[in-house]
Short mmCIF file of C-alpha atoms in Angstrom, two decimals:
data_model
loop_
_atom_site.label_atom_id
_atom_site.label_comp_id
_atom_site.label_asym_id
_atom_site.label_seq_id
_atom_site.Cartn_x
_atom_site.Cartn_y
_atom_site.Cartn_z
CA UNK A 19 4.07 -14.18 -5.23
CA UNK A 20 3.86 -15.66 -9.20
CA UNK A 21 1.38 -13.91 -10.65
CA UNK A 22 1.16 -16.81 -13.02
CA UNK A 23 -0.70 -18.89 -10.13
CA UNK A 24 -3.28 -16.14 -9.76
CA UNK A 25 -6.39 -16.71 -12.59
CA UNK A 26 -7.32 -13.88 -15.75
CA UNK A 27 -10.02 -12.46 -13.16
CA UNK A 28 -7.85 -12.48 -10.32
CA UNK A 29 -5.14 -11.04 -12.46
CA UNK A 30 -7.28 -8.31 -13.84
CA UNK A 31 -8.37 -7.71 -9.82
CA UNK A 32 -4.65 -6.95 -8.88
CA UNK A 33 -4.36 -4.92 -12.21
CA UNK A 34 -7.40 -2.83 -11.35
CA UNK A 35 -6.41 -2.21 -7.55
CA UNK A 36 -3.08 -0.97 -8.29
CA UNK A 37 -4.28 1.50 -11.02
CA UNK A 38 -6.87 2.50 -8.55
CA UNK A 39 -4.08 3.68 -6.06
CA UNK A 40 -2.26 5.15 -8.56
CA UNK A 41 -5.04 7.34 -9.99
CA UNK A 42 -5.75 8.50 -6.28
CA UNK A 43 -2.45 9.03 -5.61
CA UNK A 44 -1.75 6.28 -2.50
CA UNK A 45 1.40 4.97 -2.70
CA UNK A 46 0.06 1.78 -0.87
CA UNK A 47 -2.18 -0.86 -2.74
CA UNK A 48 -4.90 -1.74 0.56
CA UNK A 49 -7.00 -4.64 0.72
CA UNK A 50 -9.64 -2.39 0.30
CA UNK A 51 -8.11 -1.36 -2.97
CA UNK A 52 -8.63 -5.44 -3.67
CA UNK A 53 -12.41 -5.34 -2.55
CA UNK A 54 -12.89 -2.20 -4.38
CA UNK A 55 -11.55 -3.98 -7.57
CA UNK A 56 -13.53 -6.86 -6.65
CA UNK A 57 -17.12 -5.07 -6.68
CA UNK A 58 -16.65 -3.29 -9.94
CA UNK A 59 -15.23 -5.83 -12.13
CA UNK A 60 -17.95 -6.45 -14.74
CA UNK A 61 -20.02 -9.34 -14.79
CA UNK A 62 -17.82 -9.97 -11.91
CA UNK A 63 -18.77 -13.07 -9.38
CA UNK A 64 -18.41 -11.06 -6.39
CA UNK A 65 -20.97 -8.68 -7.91
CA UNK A 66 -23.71 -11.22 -8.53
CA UNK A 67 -22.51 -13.07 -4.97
CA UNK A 68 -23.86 -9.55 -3.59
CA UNK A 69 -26.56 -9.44 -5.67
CA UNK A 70 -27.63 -13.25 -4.74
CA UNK A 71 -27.30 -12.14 -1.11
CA UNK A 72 -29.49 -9.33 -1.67
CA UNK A 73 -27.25 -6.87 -0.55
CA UNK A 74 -26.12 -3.40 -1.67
CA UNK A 75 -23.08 -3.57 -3.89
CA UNK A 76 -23.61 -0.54 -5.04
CA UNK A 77 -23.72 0.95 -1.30
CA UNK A 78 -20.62 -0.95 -0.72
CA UNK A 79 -18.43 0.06 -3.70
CA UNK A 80 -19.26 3.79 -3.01
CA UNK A 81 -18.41 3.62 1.16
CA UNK A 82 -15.12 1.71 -0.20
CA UNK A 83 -14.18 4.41 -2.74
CA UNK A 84 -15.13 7.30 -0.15
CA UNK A 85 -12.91 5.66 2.16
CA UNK A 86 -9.87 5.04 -0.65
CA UNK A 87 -10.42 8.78 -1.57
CA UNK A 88 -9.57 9.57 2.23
CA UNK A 89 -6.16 7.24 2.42
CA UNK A 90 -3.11 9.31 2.47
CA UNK A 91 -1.77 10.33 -0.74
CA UNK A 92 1.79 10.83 -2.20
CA UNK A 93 2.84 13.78 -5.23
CA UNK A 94 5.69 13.75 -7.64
CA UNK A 95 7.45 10.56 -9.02
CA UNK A 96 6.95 8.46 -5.59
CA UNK A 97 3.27 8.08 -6.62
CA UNK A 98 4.25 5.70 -9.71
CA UNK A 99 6.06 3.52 -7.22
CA UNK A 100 2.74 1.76 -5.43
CA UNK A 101 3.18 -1.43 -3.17
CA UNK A 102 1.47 -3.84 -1.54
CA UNK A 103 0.93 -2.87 1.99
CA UNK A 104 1.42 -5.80 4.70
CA UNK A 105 -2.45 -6.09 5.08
CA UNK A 106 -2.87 -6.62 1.14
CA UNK A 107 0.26 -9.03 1.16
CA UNK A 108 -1.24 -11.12 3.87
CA UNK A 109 -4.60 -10.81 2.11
CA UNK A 110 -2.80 -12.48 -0.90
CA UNK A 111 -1.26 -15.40 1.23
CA UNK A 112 -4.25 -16.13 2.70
CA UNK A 113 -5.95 -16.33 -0.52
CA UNK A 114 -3.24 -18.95 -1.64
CA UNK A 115 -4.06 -20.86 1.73
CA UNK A 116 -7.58 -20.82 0.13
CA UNK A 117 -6.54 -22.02 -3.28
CA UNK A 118 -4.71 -24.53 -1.36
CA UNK A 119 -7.72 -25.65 0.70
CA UNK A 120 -9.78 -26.01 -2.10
CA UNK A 121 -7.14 -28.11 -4.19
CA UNK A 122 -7.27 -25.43 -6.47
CA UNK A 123 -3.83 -24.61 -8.89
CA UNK A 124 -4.41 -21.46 -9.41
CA UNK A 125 -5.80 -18.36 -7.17
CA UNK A 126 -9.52 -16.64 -8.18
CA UNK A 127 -11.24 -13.89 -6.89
CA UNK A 128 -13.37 -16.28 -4.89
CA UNK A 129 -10.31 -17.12 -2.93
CA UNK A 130 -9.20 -13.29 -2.56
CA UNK A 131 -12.82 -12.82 -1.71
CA UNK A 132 -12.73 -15.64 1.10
CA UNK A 133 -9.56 -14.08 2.41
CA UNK A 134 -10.95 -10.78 2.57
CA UNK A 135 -14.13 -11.88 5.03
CA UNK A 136 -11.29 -13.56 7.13
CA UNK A 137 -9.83 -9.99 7.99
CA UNK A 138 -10.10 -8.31 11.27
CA UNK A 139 -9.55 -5.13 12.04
CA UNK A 140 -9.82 -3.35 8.30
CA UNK A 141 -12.37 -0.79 6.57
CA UNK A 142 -13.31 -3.56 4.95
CA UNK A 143 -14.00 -5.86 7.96
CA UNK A 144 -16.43 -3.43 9.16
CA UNK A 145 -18.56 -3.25 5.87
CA UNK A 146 -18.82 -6.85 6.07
CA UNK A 147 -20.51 -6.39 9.26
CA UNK A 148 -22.91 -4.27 8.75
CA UNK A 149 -23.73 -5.45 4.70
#
């Protein structure tokens, strides 16, 4: 996917999740790396969204990193070699879908955001549920 068609934020998002990985040694970027990335970014919208909602962010971005500090980790030079897993590649087509929906050129964390509540079956599925 062209990186190009994702926006600054969204661009910093992916940034941030795959240095997140790295620093905990996965060799796997997650979707939850995504919503991790998502719920610390400064002044972030997903942030206030929570906020606005009235619900914990904070809660959520520690239960997120607890569970990223759990995911399998790699040593040696295979931990500077971090990919998208399938979940976090279909994560990132479905937040193109979203784009697309919307009319909109490029791909923002609203749309990454979108995709992520669409997921089934994740870590991050069931925090949705019970934030």
């Amino acid at each position: 996917m062209n990186i190009d068609k994702f926006t600054q934020r969204a661009q910093e998002t992916l940034t941030f999740a795959q240095e997140q990985a790295l620093t905990l040694g996965n060799q796997q970027i997650e979707s939850e790396h995504l919503h991790y990335a998502l719920l610390v970014q400064k002044e972030g919208l997903i942030g206030k969204l929570m906020n606005y909602l009235q619900r914990d962010a904070a809660a959520m971005e520690k239960e997120l990193f607890a569970y990223l500090e759990g995911l399998p980790k790699v040593q040696g030079q295979s931990v500077s070699n971090v990919y998208l897993s399938r979940k976090a590649n279909q994560l990132l087509i479905s937040a193109k879908e979203q784009a697309e929906e919307f009319k909109d050129e490029y791909i923002g964390v609203e749309h990454l955001f979108l995709a992520l509540l669409e997921e089934r079956g994740t870590f991050s599925a069931k925090l949705f549920g019970r934030f």
